[in-house]
Amino acid sequence: MKNKYPVGILGATGMVGQRYIQLLEDHPWFEVTWLAASDRSSGKSYGEAAKWRLDMPLTERIAKMTVSPAEPDAAPKIIFVSVDAAIAREMEPKFASAGCAVISNSSAFRMAPNVPLVLPEVNANHLEMIEEQPWRKNSGGYIVTNSNCSAMGLVLALKPIEERFGIEQIFVTTMQAVSGAGYPGVASMDILDNVIPFIGGEEEKMESETLKLLGKLEGHVVTPLAAKMTAHCNRVAVLDGHTECVSIKLGKKLGREVRREDFLAAWADFKPLARLGLPFAPEQPIAWREENDRPQPRLDRNRGKGMTVTVGRLRPCNVLDWKFVLLSHNTVRGAAGATILNAEMLASLGKLEPAAVAARG
């Protein structure tokens, strides 16, 4: 691509905002040209406003950029968003009304009826919903969201199983990394030598978003997957990487007739984006580990540059049908990387071209 799309980051100083900057460095399609954050950061250089927390050095170009007010006037037409839901609820419609493609990691509009909640490998066709948004009709702008970080890895692992065999029940227990709480996140005296069996709103988000992601677009409305689901969400003393223990009941006609080899084949064959050439789409979105003690966050979270979900310990379940363990990188696949992949998918569909996001005359 000769000319890169200029993009902005709303919430640029936070942990996910920093991850956007890291992942977009040298991206072949996108170039960061605008950074915005809270009023206390506005007007400062990014290097002064942000306490950089990632292991890749902050580039001089980004460090010298001035943090702009969180207003759409001087913003580019493509905006990546990661701010608190209350702020997003106010800001995202403002940017969409100004003709921006708002590609969001925030939760404010994930469950809105006319806003697509998208994971490109799973439900890219849900992007059609943007054409029904009032902002799209008035200014060309729109809002697209990606899911909660704990739902992301689960949905990727379940999609090929649901397609082939059907799923009736889902039981999941998560062990979620502290980076999912942002910075400063959980106090060290609370998390060290400890497990915290509560993350506010997490279980509700995981349950509702998983079923929407696995649902079907019927007309202009998503019908959620008709499965029963329950989630237990825990915070653990791991820096990055959400581990999830999953049990599922398959469709009535199959149940335990599905063999272990059938599961492994479904995961191995699942490569729905292979021919699209999207830079952030991993070659193998779901990777299997045979060892009894894998996946592990420290060893497996960076597979596929953090975009691959690793699965292991597949075995029969004495209560439902089958159970397994999965691991996904919560701030890459589960946050910034997912938003970037959504933007790449939109670009491949021609929905990021200037005519597609400019006001329609």
XYZ file of C-alpha atoms in Angstrom, residues 2-360:
359
model
C 1.686 3.199 -1.219
C -0.277 5.630 0.922
C -1.026 4.570 4.468
C -4.288 5.392 6.186
C -3.778 8.112 8.820
C -5.240 6.914 12.118
C -5.815 8.389 15.541
C -5.851 6.858 19.018
C -8.387 8.048 21.579
C -7.177 7.022 25.030
C -3.570 6.998 23.841
C -1.841 7.197 27.230
C -3.514 4.120 28.764
C -2.212 0.565 28.631
C -4.224 -0.427 25.561
C -3.447 2.933 23.946
C 0.244 2.187 24.414
C -0.272 -1.260 22.919
C -1.865 0.360 19.837
C 1.244 2.490 19.420
C 3.532 -0.507 19.779
C 1.600 -2.677 17.331
C 1.100 0.069 14.744
C 4.788 0.885 14.518
C 5.754 0.018 10.927
C 2.257 -1.270 10.140
C 2.042 -1.546 6.331
C -1.451 -0.026 6.105
C -1.842 2.426 9.007
C 0.157 5.357 10.380
C -0.532 7.060 13.717
C -0.956 10.788 13.097
C -3.133 11.877 16.047
C -3.139 11.086 19.749
C -5.767 12.159 22.273
C -6.314 11.566 25.957
C -7.781 13.294 29.007
C -7.672 17.039 29.609
C -4.692 16.655 31.942
C -2.631 15.254 29.067
C -3.860 17.593 26.329
C -1.202 19.989 25.040
C 1.727 17.974 26.399
C 4.112 15.927 24.315
C 3.193 12.255 24.374
C 6.519 11.387 25.999
C 5.687 13.777 28.829
C 2.023 12.771 29.168
C 2.388 8.985 29.057
C 4.291 6.825 31.490
C 5.494 4.261 28.954
C 5.039 0.711 30.289
C 5.885 -1.595 27.386
C 9.127 -3.405 26.633
C 9.539 -1.819 23.184
C 11.148 1.649 23.392
C 8.869 4.574 22.622
C 9.903 6.024 19.258
C 11.095 9.600 19.044
C 8.381 10.483 16.516
C 5.576 9.398 18.840
C 7.252 10.842 21.936
C 7.348 14.296 20.299
C 3.730 14.253 19.127
C 1.437 16.654 20.950
C -1.516 15.074 22.710
C -4.663 16.640 21.255
C -7.974 17.391 22.928
C -10.480 14.555 22.580
C -12.466 16.341 19.897
C -13.063 15.261 16.286
C -12.307 18.631 14.649
C -8.676 17.943 13.731
C -8.791 14.154 14.033
C -8.225 11.754 11.130
C -11.202 9.793 9.828
C -10.124 6.489 11.391
C -10.053 6.361 15.186
C -8.972 3.523 17.480
C -10.630 3.864 20.894
C -9.824 2.483 24.318
C -11.381 4.559 27.077
C -13.700 3.847 29.994
C -17.238 2.933 28.987
C -18.744 6.097 30.470
C -16.394 8.280 28.416
C -16.853 6.150 25.292
C -20.622 6.451 25.581
C -20.248 10.206 25.195
C -17.277 10.424 22.820
C -17.784 7.651 20.272
C -21.089 9.007 18.853
C -19.481 12.436 18.619
C -16.671 11.102 16.421
C -19.046 8.928 14.365
C -21.294 11.952 13.805
C -18.251 13.823 12.492
C -17.750 11.154 9.812
C -15.138 9.039 11.560
C -14.809 5.275 11.454
C -14.749 4.577 15.193
C -13.114 1.185 15.774
C -13.456 0.600 19.462
C -12.119 -1.624 22.206
C -14.475 -0.003 24.723
C -17.591 -1.742 26.003
C -20.111 1.103 25.748
C -21.807 0.015 22.510
C -20.883 -3.675 22.194
C -24.420 -4.864 22.871
C -26.223 -2.052 21.008
C -28.583 -3.597 18.435
C -27.154 -1.717 15.428
C -23.453 -1.897 16.389
C -21.425 -4.881 15.169
C -19.438 -6.772 17.790
C -16.842 -8.362 15.531
C -14.047 -10.895 15.521
C -13.141 -11.203 11.804
C -12.416 -14.946 11.891
C -15.822 -15.534 13.475
C -18.445 -13.061 12.215
C -17.050 -10.597 9.675
C -20.452 -10.523 7.951
C -21.835 -8.655 10.999
C -19.982 -5.577 9.701
C -22.942 -5.083 7.368
C -24.759 -3.636 10.385
C -22.844 -0.360 10.115
C -24.984 0.572 7.119
C -27.995 0.783 9.455
C -26.369 3.210 11.892
C -27.728 6.791 11.830
C -24.210 8.225 11.768
C -23.412 6.228 8.641
C -26.444 7.580 6.853
C -25.839 11.179 7.921
C -22.067 11.642 7.846
C -20.510 8.378 6.663
C -19.193 7.605 10.143
C -19.878 4.478 12.166
C -18.933 2.462 15.255
C -17.488 -1.062 15.219
C -16.499 -2.850 18.436
C -14.456 -5.847 19.489
C -15.267 -7.951 22.506
C -14.162 -8.183 26.084
C -10.665 -9.704 26.341
C -11.895 -12.825 28.141
C -14.573 -13.545 25.517
C -12.167 -13.159 22.596
C -10.048 -16.272 23.072
C -13.065 -18.344 24.098
C -15.038 -17.432 20.985
C -12.134 -18.206 18.669
C -11.737 -21.659 20.210
C -15.491 -22.347 20.118
C -16.316 -21.110 16.610
C -15.046 -24.112 14.593
C -16.590 -26.479 17.156
C -19.947 -24.730 16.992
C -19.891 -24.747 13.178
C -19.251 -28.480 12.928
C -21.019 -29.957 15.925
C -23.233 -27.344 17.569
C -22.952 -26.207 21.186
C -25.725 -26.293 23.785
C -23.933 -25.388 27.034
C -20.728 -23.532 27.924
C -19.074 -23.505 31.354
C -15.886 -21.438 31.694
C -13.582 -20.421 34.529
C -11.021 -17.709 33.776
C -7.650 -16.843 35.325
C -7.120 -13.313 34.052
C -3.889 -11.321 33.944
C -3.445 -8.091 35.879
C -2.780 -6.082 32.698
C -6.472 -6.501 31.946
C -7.157 -4.084 34.801
C -5.092 -1.317 33.174
C -2.549 0.795 35.024
C -2.088 1.045 37.984
C -4.614 -1.798 38.034
C -4.737 -4.073 41.060
C -2.711 -3.072 44.122
C 0.295 -5.332 44.678
C -0.776 -6.104 48.264
C -4.079 -7.401 46.879
C -2.808 -9.600 44.044
C 0.558 -10.991 45.183
C 0.188 -14.409 46.818
C -3.491 -14.225 45.983
C -6.364 -14.937 43.598
C -9.244 -12.448 43.458
C -12.484 -14.256 42.530
C -14.300 -11.172 41.273
C -13.854 -8.735 38.362
C -16.654 -6.196 38.221
C -19.015 -6.766 35.290
C -16.688 -9.314 33.674
C -18.862 -12.389 33.956
C -21.906 -10.596 32.563
C -19.907 -9.211 29.626
C -18.336 -12.554 28.878
C -21.644 -14.373 28.830
C -23.590 -11.889 26.704
C -20.778 -11.000 24.282
C -19.826 -14.619 23.606
C -23.364 -15.472 22.541
C -23.651 -12.351 20.356
C -20.337 -13.065 18.631
C -21.419 -16.642 17.896
C -24.892 -15.520 16.839
C -26.312 -15.119 13.334
C -27.092 -11.925 11.473
C -30.720 -12.199 10.425
C -31.772 -9.176 8.426
C -30.323 -6.263 10.380
C -30.383 -7.957 13.796
C -28.049 -10.464 15.467
C -29.780 -13.466 16.997
C -27.486 -14.728 19.796
C -26.342 -18.328 19.855
C -29.061 -20.429 21.521
C -26.782 -21.909 24.166
C -26.711 -21.699 27.938
C -23.525 -20.216 29.340
C -22.027 -19.464 32.730
C -18.667 -17.878 33.581
C -16.492 -17.587 36.703
C -13.898 -14.812 36.327
C -10.801 -14.526 38.533
C -7.843 -12.133 38.640
C -4.461 -13.839 39.109
C -0.859 -12.689 39.526
C 0.123 -13.021 35.848
C 1.236 -9.988 33.834
C -0.213 -10.847 30.394
C -2.319 -13.744 29.134
C -5.775 -14.979 30.115
C -6.086 -18.708 30.842
C -9.541 -20.291 30.621
C -10.812 -23.737 31.588
C -13.775 -24.610 29.386
C -16.400 -27.384 29.438
C -18.992 -27.670 26.668
C -22.023 -29.761 25.813
C -22.322 -30.408 22.094
C -25.428 -30.641 19.927
C -28.010 -33.257 20.938
C -27.379 -35.513 17.968
C -23.644 -35.692 18.537
C -22.568 -35.410 22.158
C -19.690 -37.769 22.870
C -19.880 -39.340 19.451
C -17.482 -36.557 18.463
C -13.971 -37.902 18.819
C -10.881 -36.114 20.079
C -9.499 -36.249 16.527
C -12.596 -34.421 15.282
C -11.936 -31.535 17.688
C -8.296 -31.284 16.686
C -9.182 -31.324 12.991
C -11.750 -28.555 13.481
C -9.192 -26.336 15.181
C -6.418 -27.124 12.690
C -8.624 -26.466 9.663
C -9.940 -23.139 10.967
C -8.219 -20.503 8.792
C -11.036 -18.280 7.486
C -8.811 -15.250 6.765
C -5.953 -17.138 5.126
C -6.445 -15.682 1.647
C -7.200 -12.079 2.575
C -3.638 -10.956 3.294
C -4.533 -9.044 6.457
C -1.269 -8.131 8.236
C -2.563 -8.922 11.749
C -4.358 -12.164 10.869
C -2.242 -15.029 12.231
C -1.448 -17.901 9.907
C -2.840 -20.295 12.518
C -5.485 -18.553 14.691
C -5.891 -21.614 16.936
C -2.767 -23.581 17.889
C -2.845 -26.964 19.633
C -0.319 -28.026 22.309
C -0.078 -31.731 23.027
C 1.757 -31.473 26.368
C -0.276 -32.076 29.526
C 0.931 -28.842 31.150
C 0.232 -26.425 28.292
C -0.818 -23.785 27.476
C 0.960 -21.508 29.941
C 0.931 -17.680 29.849
C 4.687 -17.179 29.984
C 5.379 -19.765 27.283
C 2.442 -19.392 24.901
C 0.960 -15.873 25.049
C 3.109 -14.464 22.225
C 2.338 -17.146 19.642
C 1.378 -15.608 16.318
C 2.741 -12.267 17.600
C 0.128 -12.423 20.336
C -2.794 -13.009 17.935
C -2.965 -16.820 18.172
C -5.116 -18.603 20.753
C -3.433 -21.695 22.186
C -5.530 -24.695 23.234
C -4.579 -27.839 25.150
C -5.694 -30.518 27.634
C -8.659 -31.657 25.530
C -10.404 -34.537 27.305
C -13.878 -35.917 28.063
C -15.940 -34.101 30.688
C -17.914 -36.158 33.221
C -20.599 -33.468 33.524
C -20.918 -32.105 29.986
C -19.205 -33.644 26.936
C -15.675 -32.233 26.482
C -13.309 -29.892 28.309
C -10.085 -28.084 27.420
C -7.827 -25.185 28.406
C -7.123 -22.106 26.289
C -4.792 -19.137 26.516
C -4.917 -15.780 24.723
C -2.885 -12.579 25.017
C -5.362 -10.197 26.574
C -3.916 -6.847 25.442
C -2.929 -8.008 21.929
C -5.550 -10.492 20.663
C -7.967 -9.418 23.385
C -7.698 -5.653 22.879
C -5.470 -3.540 20.619
C -4.589 -6.272 18.130
C -8.254 -7.195 17.728
C -9.177 -3.579 16.975
C -6.410 -3.321 14.393
C -7.554 -6.570 12.767
C -11.095 -5.173 12.595
C -9.704 -2.099 10.836
C -7.839 -4.297 8.372
C -11.035 -6.215 7.665
C -12.909 -2.951 7.069
C -10.137 -1.826 4.724
C -10.361 -5.079 2.756
C -14.106 -4.434 2.328
C -13.501 -0.899 1.072
C -15.106 0.686 4.126
C -12.073 2.773 5.102
C -11.657 4.501 1.761
C -12.124 8.295 1.893
C -15.433 8.075 0.066
C -16.649 5.483 2.532
C -16.022 7.546 5.651
C -16.576 11.041 4.304
C -19.921 12.760 4.550
C -22.230 11.686 1.766
